[in-house]
mmCIF file of C-alpha atoms and ligand atoms in Angstrom:
data_model
loop_
_atom_site.group_PDB
_atom_site.id
_atom_site.type_symbol
_atom_site.label_atom_id
_atom_site.label_comp_id
_atom_site.label_asym_id
_atom_site.label_seq_id
_atom_site.Cartn_x
_atom_site.Cartn_y
_atom_site.Cartn_z
ATOM 1 C CA MET O 1303 -0.850 51.974 -11.961
ATOM 2 C CA SER O 1304 -2.036 49.143 -9.809
ATOM 3 C CA ALA O 1305 0.034 46.011 -9.512
ATOM 4 C CA PRO O 1306 -0.934 43.305 -11.957
ATOM 5 C CA GLU O 1307 -3.109 40.662 -10.464
ATOM 6 C CA THR O 1308 -0.979 37.695 -9.616
ATOM 7 C CA GLU O 1309 -2.121 34.238 -10.386
ATOM 8 C CA PRO O 1310 -3.219 32.404 -7.279
ATOM 9 C CA VAL O 1311 -0.353 30.222 -6.085
ATOM 10 C CA LYS O 1312 -1.214 26.587 -6.534
ATOM 11 C CA THR O 1313 -0.655 25.083 -3.136
ATOM 12 C CA LEU O 1314 0.437 21.512 -3.169
ATOM 13 C CA PRO O 1315 -0.397 18.929 -0.606
ATOM 14 C CA LEU O 1316 3.243 18.159 0.036
ATOM 15 C CA VAL O 1317 2.820 16.715 3.471
ATOM 16 C CA PHE O 1318 5.892 14.520 3.653
ATOM 17 C CA ASN O 1319 6.224 14.820 7.393
ATOM 18 C CA GLU O 1320 3.478 14.879 9.936
ATOM 19 C CA PRO O 1321 3.183 17.547 12.614
ATOM 20 C CA ARG O 1322 5.556 17.221 15.557
ATOM 21 C CA GLY O 1323 4.687 16.625 19.158
ATOM 22 C CA ARG O 1324 1.954 14.105 18.524
ATOM 23 C CA LYS O 1325 1.459 11.081 20.738
ATOM 24 C CA LYS O 1326 2.987 8.005 19.164
ATOM 25 C CA PRO O 1327 1.204 4.687 18.595
ATOM 26 C CA PRO O 1328 1.962 2.044 21.244
ATOM 27 C CA ARG O 1329 5.325 0.372 20.786
ATOM 28 C CA HIS O 1330 4.932 -3.215 19.652
ATOM 29 C CA LEU O 1331 7.285 -6.081 18.872
ATOM 30 C CA ALA O 1332 6.520 -5.658 15.161
ATOM 31 C CA ASP O 1333 8.192 -2.235 15.334
ATOM 32 C CA LEU O 1334 11.472 -3.829 16.382
ATOM 33 C CA ASP O 1335 13.845 -6.389 14.932
ATOM 34 C CA GLU O 1336 14.872 -9.412 16.976
ATOM 35 C CA ALA O 1337 17.764 -7.670 18.704
ATOM 36 C CA GLY O 1338 15.620 -4.630 19.514
ATOM 37 C CA ARG O 1339 12.971 -6.785 21.190
ATOM 38 C CA LYS O 1340 15.546 -8.547 23.324
ATOM 39 C CA ASP O 1341 17.220 -5.296 24.328
ATOM 40 C CA LEU O 1342 13.932 -3.758 25.316
ATOM 41 C CA LEU O 1343 13.015 -6.632 27.624
ATOM 42 C CA THR O 1344 16.486 -6.646 29.157
ATOM 43 C CA GLU O 1345 16.250 -2.905 29.823
ATOM 44 C CA MET O 1346 12.963 -3.561 31.609
ATOM 45 C CA GLY O 1347 14.607 -6.193 33.778
ATOM 46 C CA LEU O 1348 12.820 -9.030 31.992
ATOM 47 C CA PRO O 1349 14.547 -12.061 30.463
ATOM 48 C CA GLY O 1350 15.578 -11.367 26.865
ATOM 49 C CA PHE O 1351 14.769 -14.860 25.647
ATOM 50 C CA ARG O 1352 11.073 -14.207 26.240
ATOM 51 C CA ALA O 1353 11.157 -11.969 23.158
ATOM 52 C CA LYS O 1354 11.441 -15.021 20.930
ATOM 53 C CA GLN O 1355 8.502 -16.705 22.646
ATOM 54 C CA LEU O 1356 6.375 -13.592 22.153
ATOM 55 C CA SER O 1357 7.420 -13.396 18.498
ATOM 56 C CA THR O 1358 6.491 -17.047 18.009
ATOM 57 C CA HIS O 1359 3.031 -16.367 19.396
ATOM 58 C CA TYR O 1360 2.530 -13.267 17.277
ATOM 59 C CA PHE O 1361 4.096 -14.185 13.926
ATOM 60 C CA GLY O 1362 4.322 -17.975 14.086
ATOM 61 C CA ARG O 1363 1.130 -19.099 15.790
ATOM 62 C CA LEU O 1364 -0.887 -15.931 15.141
ATOM 63 C CA VAL O 1365 -2.137 -15.954 18.729
ATOM 64 C CA ASP O 1366 -3.943 -12.865 19.938
ATOM 65 C CA ASP O 1367 -5.226 -14.019 23.311
ATOM 66 C CA PRO O 1368 -2.568 -13.780 26.064
ATOM 67 C CA ALA O 1369 -4.324 -16.654 27.886
ATOM 68 C CA GLU O 1370 -3.057 -18.960 25.138
ATOM 69 C CA MET O 1371 0.564 -18.020 25.814
ATOM 70 C CA THR O 1372 0.957 -20.767 28.356
ATOM 71 C CA ASP O 1373 4.734 -21.020 28.024
ATOM 72 C CA LEU O 1374 5.066 -17.608 29.651
ATOM 73 C CA PRO O 1375 5.112 -17.704 33.449
ATOM 74 C CA ALA O 1376 1.772 -16.435 34.746
ATOM 75 C CA THR O 1377 3.510 -13.890 36.959
ATOM 76 C CA GLN O 1378 5.302 -12.270 34.017
ATOM 77 C CA ARG O 1379 2.743 -12.700 31.283
ATOM 78 C CA ASP O 1380 0.904 -9.413 31.739
ATOM 79 C CA GLU O 1381 4.108 -7.431 31.911
ATOM 80 C CA LEU O 1382 5.545 -9.120 28.820
ATOM 81 C CA VAL O 1383 2.366 -8.658 26.822
ATOM 82 C CA ALA O 1384 2.095 -5.008 27.887
ATOM 83 C CA ALA O 1385 5.712 -4.433 26.868
ATOM 84 C CA LEU O 1386 5.628 -5.995 23.417
ATOM 85 C CA LEU O 1387 2.089 -6.956 22.421
ATOM 86 C CA PRO O 1388 -0.165 -4.010 23.294
ATOM 87 C CA ASP O 1389 -3.476 -3.697 21.440
ATOM 88 C CA LEU O 1390 -2.843 -1.545 18.392
ATOM 89 C CA MET O 1391 -6.218 -1.335 16.759
ATOM 90 C CA THR O 1392 -9.824 -2.359 17.155
ATOM 91 C CA PRO O 1393 -11.953 -3.721 14.323
ATOM 92 C CA LEU O 1394 -15.088 -1.577 14.082
ATOM 93 C CA ARG O 1395 -16.735 -3.262 11.120
ATOM 94 C CA THR O 1396 -16.111 -5.973 8.546
ATOM 95 C CA GLN O 1397 -17.921 -5.964 5.210
ATOM 96 C CA GLU O 1398 -17.945 -8.886 2.807
ATOM 97 C CA ALA O 1399 -18.349 -9.266 -0.927
ATOM 98 C CA ASP O 1400 -17.656 -11.945 -3.551
ATOM 99 C CA LYS O 1401 -19.280 -14.649 -1.406
ATOM 100 C CA GLY O 1402 -17.094 -13.788 1.565
ATOM 101 C CA THR O 1403 -13.801 -14.008 -0.309
ATOM 102 C CA THR O 1404 -13.372 -10.207 -0.205
ATOM 103 C CA ARG O 1405 -13.439 -8.753 3.304
ATOM 104 C CA LYS O 1406 -12.928 -5.100 4.140
ATOM 105 C CA THR O 1407 -12.193 -4.186 7.754
ATOM 106 C CA LEU O 1408 -12.507 -0.734 9.283
ATOM 107 C CA TRP O 1409 -10.003 -0.248 12.118
ATOM 108 C CA ARG O 1410 -9.865 2.323 14.875
ATOM 109 C CA LEU O 1411 -6.302 3.152 15.892
ATOM 110 C CA PHE O 1412 -5.228 4.110 19.440
ATOM 111 C CA ASP O 1413 -5.914 7.807 18.860
ATOM 112 C CA GLY O 1414 -9.237 7.375 17.089
ATOM 113 C CA ALA O 1415 -7.808 7.567 13.567
ATOM 114 C CA LEU O 1416 -9.644 5.266 11.149
ATOM 115 C CA VAL O 1417 -8.104 3.116 8.430
ATOM 116 C CA GLU O 1418 -9.236 0.235 6.257
ATOM 117 C CA SER O 1419 -7.656 -2.958 4.969
ATOM 118 C CA VAL O 1420 -8.995 -5.493 2.481
ATOM 119 C CA LEU O 1421 -8.409 -9.250 2.366
ATOM 120 C CA MET O 1422 -8.955 -10.860 -1.028
ATOM 121 C CA ARG O 1423 -8.857 -14.609 -1.513
ATOM 122 C CA TYR O 1424 -8.342 -16.024 -4.994
ATOM 123 C CA PRO O 1425 -8.130 -19.701 -6.009
ATOM 124 C CA ASP O 1426 -4.332 -19.620 -5.926
ATOM 125 C CA ARG O 1427 -3.442 -16.846 -3.475
ATOM 126 C CA ALA O 1428 -4.669 -14.500 -0.777
ATOM 127 C CA THR O 1429 -3.771 -10.825 -0.761
ATOM 128 C CA VAL O 1430 -4.036 -8.223 1.966
ATOM 129 C CA CYS O 1431 -4.324 -4.628 0.763
ATOM 130 C CA VAL O 1432 -2.935 -2.482 3.587
ATOM 131 C CA SER O 1433 -3.108 1.184 4.519
ATOM 132 C CA SER O 1434 0.139 2.963 5.350
ATOM 133 C CA GLN O 1435 -1.284 6.312 6.447
ATOM 134 C CA ALA O 1436 -4.535 7.488 8.001
ATOM 135 C CA GLY O 1437 -5.764 9.599 5.106
ATOM 136 C CA CYS O 1438 -3.436 10.742 2.340
ATOM 137 C CA GLY O 1439 -1.774 14.029 1.450
ATOM 138 C CA MET O 1440 -1.470 13.462 -2.290
ATOM 139 C CA ALA O 1441 -4.924 14.825 -3.177
ATOM 140 C CA CYS O 1442 -5.521 12.901 -6.406
ATOM 141 C CA PRO O 1443 -8.990 14.174 -7.327
ATOM 142 C CA PHE O 1444 -10.419 10.805 -8.428
ATOM 143 C CA CYS O 1445 -9.477 8.959 -5.215
ATOM 144 C CA ALA O 1446 -11.768 8.939 -2.172
ATOM 145 C CA THR O 1447 -8.874 8.806 0.307
ATOM 146 C CA GLY O 1448 -7.255 11.852 -1.268
ATOM 147 C CA GLN O 1449 -10.241 14.064 -0.545
ATOM 148 C CA GLY O 1450 -9.874 14.087 3.228
ATOM 149 C CA GLY O 1451 -6.179 14.981 3.468
ATOM 150 C CA LEU O 1452 -3.560 13.357 5.647
ATOM 151 C CA GLN O 1453 -4.214 12.674 9.316
ATOM 152 C CA ARG O 1454 -1.043 10.846 10.228
ATOM 153 C CA ASN O 1455 1.527 8.259 9.321
ATOM 154 C CA MET O 1456 0.970 4.760 10.622
ATOM 155 C CA SER O 1457 3.644 2.937 12.599
ATOM 156 C CA THR O 1458 5.381 -0.169 11.309
ATOM 157 C CA ALA O 1459 3.424 -2.332 13.750
ATOM 158 C CA GLU O 1460 0.096 -0.770 12.737
ATOM 159 C CA ILE O 1461 0.859 -1.674 9.122
ATOM 160 C CA VAL O 1462 2.028 -5.198 9.987
ATOM 161 C CA GLU O 1463 -0.985 -5.833 12.228
ATOM 162 C CA GLN O 1464 -3.329 -5.505 9.231
ATOM 163 C CA VAL O 1465 -1.495 -8.395 7.558
ATOM 164 C CA VAL O 1466 -1.349 -10.470 10.749
ATOM 165 C CA ALA O 1467 -5.099 -9.958 11.190
ATOM 166 C CA GLY O 1468 -5.640 -11.199 7.628
ATOM 167 C CA ALA O 1469 -3.335 -14.159 8.284
ATOM 168 C CA ARG O 1470 -5.361 -15.035 11.395
ATOM 169 C CA SER O 1471 -8.632 -14.954 9.427
ATOM 170 C CA MET O 1472 -7.106 -17.221 6.806
ATOM 171 C CA ALA O 1473 -5.563 -19.629 9.333
ATOM 172 C CA ARG O 1474 -8.798 -19.888 11.289
ATOM 173 C CA GLY O 1475 -10.804 -20.735 8.215
ATOM 174 C CA GLU O 1476 -12.940 -17.582 8.389
ATOM 175 C CA VAL O 1477 -12.684 -17.076 4.637
ATOM 176 C CA PRO O 1478 -14.520 -19.575 2.397
ATOM 177 C CA GLY O 1479 -12.110 -22.096 0.896
ATOM 178 C CA GLY O 1480 -10.740 -23.658 4.068
ATOM 179 C CA PRO O 1481 -7.787 -22.639 6.222
ATOM 180 C CA GLY O 1482 -5.023 -20.944 4.269
ATOM 181 C CA ARG O 1483 -2.244 -18.386 4.320
ATOM 182 C CA VAL O 1484 -1.676 -14.845 3.152
ATOM 183 C CA SER O 1485 0.700 -14.985 0.184
ATOM 184 C CA ASN O 1486 0.641 -11.374 -1.031
ATOM 185 C CA VAL O 1487 0.577 -7.885 0.410
ATOM 186 C CA VAL O 1488 -0.127 -4.764 -1.611
ATOM 187 C CA PHE O 1489 0.441 -1.249 -0.251
ATOM 188 C CA MET O 1490 -2.595 -0.011 -2.120
ATOM 189 C CA GLY O 1491 -4.887 0.911 0.736
ATOM 190 C CA MET O 1492 -5.075 4.366 2.242
ATOM 191 C CA GLY O 1493 -2.032 6.589 2.091
ATOM 192 C CA GLU O 1494 1.102 7.139 0.061
ATOM 193 C CA PRO O 1495 3.539 4.468 1.279
ATOM 194 C CA LEU O 1496 6.681 6.273 0.150
ATOM 195 C CA ALA O 1497 5.637 9.390 2.118
ATOM 196 C CA ASN O 1498 5.883 7.155 5.217
ATOM 197 C CA TYR O 1499 9.066 5.533 4.013
ATOM 198 C CA LYS O 1500 10.725 4.398 7.221
ATOM 199 C CA ALA O 1501 7.659 2.705 8.701
ATOM 200 C CA VAL O 1502 6.816 1.064 5.372
ATOM 201 C CA ILE O 1503 10.322 -0.367 4.949
ATOM 202 C CA GLY O 1504 10.141 -1.592 8.541
ATOM 203 C CA ALA O 1505 6.852 -3.320 7.729
ATOM 204 C CA VAL O 1506 8.311 -4.917 4.593
ATOM 205 C CA ARG O 1507 11.184 -6.223 6.721
ATOM 206 C CA ARG O 1508 8.848 -7.688 9.348
ATOM 207 C CA LEU O 1509 6.727 -9.330 6.637
ATOM 208 C CA THR O 1510 9.800 -10.906 5.043
ATOM 209 C CA ASP O 1511 11.874 -11.703 8.163
ATOM 210 C CA PRO O 1512 11.909 -15.511 8.551
ATOM 211 C CA SER O 1513 9.392 -16.825 11.075
ATOM 212 C CA PRO O 1514 9.254 -16.374 14.041
ATOM 213 C CA ALA O 1515 11.103 -13.050 13.823
ATOM 214 C CA GLY O 1516 8.630 -12.035 11.112
ATOM 215 C CA LEU O 1517 5.932 -13.490 8.887
ATOM 216 C CA GLY O 1518 8.404 -15.185 6.540
ATOM 217 C CA MET O 1519 6.775 -13.957 3.327
ATOM 218 C CA SER O 1520 8.576 -13.654 0.005
ATOM 219 C CA ALA O 1521 9.461 -10.077 -1.006
ATOM 220 C CA ARG O 1522 8.237 -10.997 -4.448
ATOM 221 C CA GLY O 1523 4.734 -11.246 -3.081
ATOM 222 C CA ILE O 1524 4.828 -7.653 -1.828
ATOM 223 C CA THR O 1525 3.883 -4.670 -3.978
ATOM 224 C CA VAL O 1526 4.591 -1.066 -3.003
ATOM 225 C CA SER O 1527 2.438 1.358 -4.969
ATOM 226 C CA THR O 1528 3.372 5.027 -5.278
ATOM 227 C CA VAL O 1529 2.302 8.273 -6.914
ATOM 228 C CA GLY O 1530 5.995 8.630 -7.801
ATOM 229 C CA LEU O 1531 8.035 10.337 -5.096
ATOM 230 C CA VAL O 1532 11.214 10.168 -7.149
ATOM 231 C CA PRO O 1533 13.818 10.507 -4.373
ATOM 232 C CA ARG O 1534 12.036 7.785 -2.427
ATOM 233 C CA ILE O 1535 11.863 5.480 -5.446
ATOM 234 C CA ASN O 1536 15.612 5.944 -5.779
ATOM 235 C CA GLN O 1537 16.061 5.148 -2.099
ATOM 236 C CA LEU O 1538 13.946 2.012 -2.491
ATOM 237 C CA THR O 1539 16.127 1.009 -5.437
ATOM 238 C CA GLU O 1540 19.160 1.120 -3.124
ATOM 239 C CA GLU O 1541 17.397 -0.751 -0.323
ATOM 240 C CA GLY O 1542 18.033 -4.165 -1.834
ATOM 241 C CA ILE O 1543 14.616 -5.669 -1.058
ATOM 242 C CA PRO O 1544 13.101 -7.103 -4.252
ATOM 243 C CA VAL O 1545 9.522 -5.918 -3.764
ATOM 244 C CA THR O 1546 7.386 -5.163 -6.797
ATOM 245 C CA LEU O 1547 7.106 -1.450 -7.516
ATOM 246 C CA ALA O 1548 3.818 -0.126 -8.866
ATOM 247 C CA LEU O 1549 3.749 3.401 -10.245
ATOM 248 C CA SER O 1550 0.388 5.167 -10.407
ATOM 249 C CA LEU O 1551 0.895 7.005 -13.666
ATOM 250 C CA HIS O 1552 -2.668 7.553 -14.971
ATOM 251 C CA ALA O 1553 -1.490 9.851 -17.789
ATOM 252 C CA PRO O 1554 1.503 9.798 -20.149
ATOM 253 C CA ASP O 1555 1.743 13.603 -20.496
ATOM 254 C CA ASP O 1556 2.529 16.249 -17.888
ATOM 255 C CA GLU O 1557 -0.421 18.453 -18.696
ATOM 256 C CA LEU O 1558 -3.014 15.848 -17.787
ATOM 257 C CA ARG O 1559 -0.960 14.183 -15.056
ATOM 258 C CA ASN O 1560 -0.529 17.526 -13.276
ATOM 259 C CA GLU O 1561 -4.267 17.494 -12.838
ATOM 260 C CA LEU O 1562 -4.801 13.820 -11.997
ATOM 261 C CA VAL O 1563 -1.757 13.308 -9.776
ATOM 262 C CA PRO O 1564 -0.858 16.754 -8.388
ATOM 263 C CA ILE O 1565 2.631 15.689 -7.205
ATOM 264 C CA ASN O 1566 3.481 15.571 -10.920
ATOM 265 C CA THR O 1567 4.085 19.324 -10.792
ATOM 266 C CA ARG O 1568 7.071 18.432 -8.591
ATOM 267 C CA PHE O 1569 8.282 15.308 -10.407
ATOM 268 C CA SER O 1570 7.493 15.166 -14.110
ATOM 269 C CA VAL O 1571 6.340 12.106 -16.070
ATOM 270 C CA ALA O 1572 9.831 11.766 -17.562
ATOM 271 C CA GLU O 1573 11.607 11.919 -14.188
ATOM 272 C CA THR O 1574 9.108 9.563 -12.595
ATOM 273 C CA VAL O 1575 9.145 6.947 -15.345
ATOM 274 C CA GLU O 1576 12.933 7.096 -15.434
ATOM 275 C CA ALA O 1577 13.108 6.367 -11.691
ATOM 276 C CA ALA O 1578 10.743 3.407 -12.172
ATOM 277 C CA TRP O 1579 12.787 2.126 -15.102
ATOM 278 C CA ASN O 1580 15.941 2.409 -13.017
ATOM 279 C CA TYR O 1581 14.228 0.395 -10.269
ATOM 280 C CA ALA O 1582 13.532 -2.366 -12.799
ATOM 281 C CA ARG O 1583 17.082 -2.178 -14.177
ATOM 282 C CA VAL O 1584 18.749 -2.506 -10.774
ATOM 283 C CA THR O 1585 16.373 -4.945 -9.058
ATOM 284 C CA LYS O 1586 15.448 -6.999 -12.150
ATOM 285 C CA ARG O 1587 11.848 -6.739 -10.981
ATOM 286 C CA ARG O 1588 9.282 -5.817 -13.580
ATOM 287 C CA VAL O 1589 7.571 -2.547 -12.711
ATOM 288 C CA SER O 1590 3.817 -2.219 -12.870
ATOM 289 C CA ILE O 1591 2.305 0.964 -14.296
ATOM 290 C CA GLU O 1592 -1.122 1.628 -12.790
ATOM 291 C CA TYR O 1593 -3.545 3.479 -15.023
ATOM 292 C CA ALA O 1594 -7.100 4.165 -13.853
ATOM 293 C CA MET O 1595 -9.270 4.386 -16.956
ATOM 294 C CA MET O 1596 -11.430 7.512 -16.820
ATOM 295 C CA ARG O 1597 -13.994 8.061 -19.511
ATOM 296 C CA GLY O 1598 -13.063 10.869 -21.867
ATOM 297 C CA ILE O 1599 -10.202 11.981 -19.616
ATOM 298 C CA ASN O 1600 -7.208 9.702 -20.132
ATOM 299 C CA ASP O 1601 -8.582 6.807 -22.189
ATOM 300 C CA GLN O 1602 -8.150 8.113 -25.757
ATOM 301 C CA ALA O 1603 -6.363 5.991 -28.353
ATOM 302 C CA GLY O 1604 -3.756 8.724 -28.756
ATOM 303 C CA ARG O 1605 -2.881 8.517 -25.078
ATOM 304 C CA ALA O 1606 -2.446 4.738 -25.342
ATOM 305 C CA ASP O 1607 0.037 5.306 -28.174
ATOM 306 C CA LEU O 1608 1.849 8.009 -26.214
ATOM 307 C CA LEU O 1609 1.996 5.804 -23.100
ATOM 308 C CA GLY O 1610 3.465 2.990 -25.185
ATOM 309 C CA ASP O 1611 6.078 5.333 -26.675
ATOM 310 C CA VAL O 1612 7.025 6.830 -23.304
ATOM 311 C CA LEU O 1613 7.552 3.360 -21.803
ATOM 312 C CA ASN O 1614 9.342 1.988 -24.854
ATOM 313 C CA SER O 1615 11.751 4.912 -24.839
ATOM 314 C CA TYR O 1616 13.468 3.066 -21.978
ATOM 315 C CA GLY O 1617 13.823 -0.091 -24.040
ATOM 316 C CA ASP O 1618 11.605 -3.050 -24.714
ATOM 317 C CA TRP O 1619 13.368 -5.630 -22.579
ATOM 318 C CA GLY O 1620 10.246 -6.410 -20.586
ATOM 319 C CA TRP O 1621 10.935 -3.989 -17.743
ATOM 320 C CA VAL O 1622 7.346 -2.899 -17.458
ATOM 321 C CA HIS O 1623 3.765 -3.947 -17.712
ATOM 322 C CA VAL O 1624 0.621 -1.861 -17.618
ATOM 323 C CA ASN O 1625 -2.255 -2.585 -15.284
ATOM 324 C CA LEU O 1626 -5.435 -0.779 -16.285
ATOM 325 C CA ILE O 1627 -7.893 -0.170 -13.444
ATOM 326 C CA PRO O 1628 -11.486 0.573 -14.429
ATOM 327 C CA LEU O 1629 -12.239 3.751 -12.440
ATOM 328 C CA ASN O 1630 -14.161 2.911 -9.299
ATOM 329 C CA PRO O 1631 -16.889 5.351 -8.369
ATOM 330 C CA THR O 1632 -16.207 7.729 -5.479
ATOM 331 C CA PRO O 1633 -18.669 10.145 -3.879
ATOM 332 C CA GLY O 1634 -18.909 13.484 -5.637
ATOM 333 C CA SER O 1635 -16.482 12.608 -8.412
ATOM 334 C CA LYS O 1636 -17.407 13.838 -11.861
ATOM 335 C CA TRP O 1637 -15.504 11.006 -13.515
ATOM 336 C CA THR O 1638 -16.683 7.563 -14.526
ATOM 337 C CA ALA O 1639 -15.142 4.385 -15.862
ATOM 338 C CA SER O 1640 -14.262 4.119 -19.525
ATOM 339 C CA ASP O 1641 -16.480 2.587 -22.138
ATOM 340 C CA PRO O 1642 -15.475 -1.109 -22.469
ATOM 341 C CA LYS O 1643 -14.920 -0.512 -26.184
ATOM 342 C CA ASP O 1644 -12.402 2.258 -25.453
ATOM 343 C CA GLU O 1645 -10.757 0.102 -22.831
ATOM 344 C CA ARG O 1646 -10.310 -2.741 -25.355
ATOM 345 C CA GLU O 1647 -8.814 -0.355 -27.901
ATOM 346 C CA PHE O 1648 -6.436 1.025 -25.253
ATOM 347 C CA VAL O 1649 -5.249 -2.520 -24.456
ATOM 348 C CA ARG O 1650 -4.901 -3.332 -28.145
ATOM 349 C CA ARG O 1651 -2.728 -0.297 -28.839
ATOM 350 C CA LEU O 1652 -0.432 -0.943 -25.895
ATOM 351 C CA GLU O 1653 -0.056 -4.582 -26.877
ATOM 352 C CA ALA O 1654 0.629 -3.551 -30.466
ATOM 353 C CA LYS O 1655 3.613 -1.663 -29.062
ATOM 354 C CA GLY O 1656 4.752 -4.798 -27.248
ATOM 355 C CA ILE O 1657 3.661 -3.741 -23.752
ATOM 356 C CA PRO O 1658 2.089 -6.511 -21.668
ATOM 357 C CA THR O 1659 -1.223 -5.146 -20.415
ATOM 358 C CA THR O 1660 -3.773 -6.466 -17.957
ATOM 359 C CA VAL O 1661 -7.102 -5.111 -16.725
ATOM 360 C CA ARG O 1662 -7.549 -5.319 -12.982
ATOM 361 C CA ASP O 1663 -10.716 -6.818 -11.604
ATOM 362 C CA THR O 1664 -12.722 -4.558 -9.354
ATOM 363 C CA ARG O 1665 -13.136 -6.699 -6.282
ATOM 364 C CA GLY O 1666 -15.205 -5.301 -3.481
ATOM 365 C CA ARG O 1667 -16.687 -2.388 -5.412
ATOM 366 C CA GLU O 1668 -20.075 -2.849 -3.800
ATOM 367 C CA ILE O 1669 -18.572 -2.542 -0.314
ATOM 368 C CA ASP O 1670 -16.462 0.472 -1.345
ATOM 369 C CA GLY O 1671 -13.434 -1.741 -0.982
ATOM 370 C CA ALA O 1672 -11.978 -1.374 -4.467
ATOM 371 C CA CYS O 1673 -9.027 0.811 -5.519
ATOM 372 C CA GLY O 1674 -9.473 4.403 -4.497
ATOM 373 C CA GLN O 1675 -12.666 3.853 -2.536
ATOM 374 C CA LEU O 1676 -11.236 3.547 0.958
ATOM 375 C CA ALA O 1677 -12.435 6.499 2.979
ATOM 376 C CA ALA O 1678 -12.713 4.971 6.446
ATOM 377 C CA GLU O 1679 -15.949 6.502 7.588
ATOM 378 C CA ALA O 1680 -17.431 5.006 10.722
HETATM 379 N N1 LIG R 830 -0.768 6.218 -2.878
HETATM 380 C C1 LIG R 830 -0.449 4.998 -3.566
HETATM 381 C C2 LIG R 830 -1.322 3.833 -3.149
HETATM 382 C C3 LIG R 830 -2.773 4.121 -3.293
HETATM 383 S S1 LIG R 830 -3.995 3.306 -4.074
HETATM 384 C C4 LIG R 830 -0.593 5.211 -5.045
HETATM 385 O O1 LIG R 830 -1.154 6.216 -5.452
HETATM 386 O O2 LIG R 830 -0.100 4.398 -5.801
HETATM 387 C C5 LIG R 830 -3.722 2.167 -5.219
HETATM 388 C C6 LIG R 830 -4.166 2.521 -6.633
HETATM 389 O O3 LIG R 830 -5.552 2.851 -6.767
HETATM 390 C C7 LIG R 830 -3.405 3.711 -7.165
HETATM 391 O O4 LIG R 830 -2.917 3.375 -8.431
HETATM 392 C C8 LIG R 830 -4.485 4.758 -7.271
HETATM 393 O O5 LIG R 830 -4.171 5.754 -8.203
HETATM 394 C C9 LIG R 830 -5.674 3.931 -7.673
HETATM 395 N N2 LIG R 830 -6.957 4.619 -7.520
HETATM 396 C C10 LIG R 830 -7.241 5.673 -6.727
HETATM 397 N N3 LIG R 830 -8.525 6.032 -6.859
HETATM 398 C C11 LIG R 830 -9.068 5.197 -7.759
HETATM 399 C C12 LIG R 830 -10.386 5.046 -8.290
HETATM 400 N N4 LIG R 830 -11.377 5.838 -7.914
HETATM 401 N N5 LIG R 830 -10.588 4.053 -9.191
HETATM 402 C C13 LIG R 830 -9.593 3.231 -9.563
HETATM 403 N N6 LIG R 830 -8.335 3.315 -9.077
HETATM 404 C C14 LIG R 830 -8.077 4.293 -8.193
#
């Protein structure tokens, strides 16, 4: 008798760590805290106090041209800039939408890897959507980034530089509405931020460190979005930085979520939602549940009811809100956005269960800059 045919093993894209032995991105002052910058200069035989001047140029004045750093002695300037302010990335292309208030930039990193970031200006705030990895290993089938796999993790400084670049554009009045500041950062660009945990936490620290050690932003203005790497959510809970956590749920039941968010076969809906609830409980920050509305896939009234029940099973003390994202088209995807009528009914049912629900606007769709459309093709 021949051996029974075995079911093909479902291989999961569980690329938590990148391959070893790769060349690292240039070291930059944004990778280091204040003490680390000072130590580095001292080790190089340079005066430690210059670190603060460099930080003031980078984070405080948003200078990118060494010629403007006139408080550095001309004889040392090149050496100091090479040590702590090397070029990290080159803008290859900027595309605009919404009358110039949405700007997507394609960046080439030192090793040729490509990533994108998006700056969005609203009447009352300006948000930079940053990438945390070149590519992504999570393989969600409806997301453009997920289709190409993971190339590599980004460094802390490569993540921070996307925000600093946005801050420069705002400060220099390049975005309609006059000179302004970046108030919010969302880790909703390319990559799974919690799969690059250390660099992402480093970036959050640099963004929130008071100026000139960092950008001096409020942690409340920063959102970390995840597919739900449960151990990492728990680690973030312990970290003591009150960022907003967004959980990309997309389905309230394991059967469908296994398909839409493949990591769900590792961490179930129940485990994932519990970790998010615990984050809200400990940090007192309301968690955001992201739910991309896909026609005929996850947008049925019954799923709205189930989602409401799953979330309410952890109490109705306002720990959570749901953010529906109309599915943005991606090349080759068989899925489309929900019928507006079904979307309205979905909102109504969640609200009937007491769950605050919003529908995200789809800024930058026409420049492939909306959620899930970042593919970084040159
Ligand atoms: N890896 C993180 C951050 C990525 S993107 C995460 O998954 O949360 C930010 C959001 O865009 C996620 O909620 C993601 O699921 C969603 N998204 C991905 N593709 C999309 C698409 N085609 N249309 C709408 N939202 C999408």
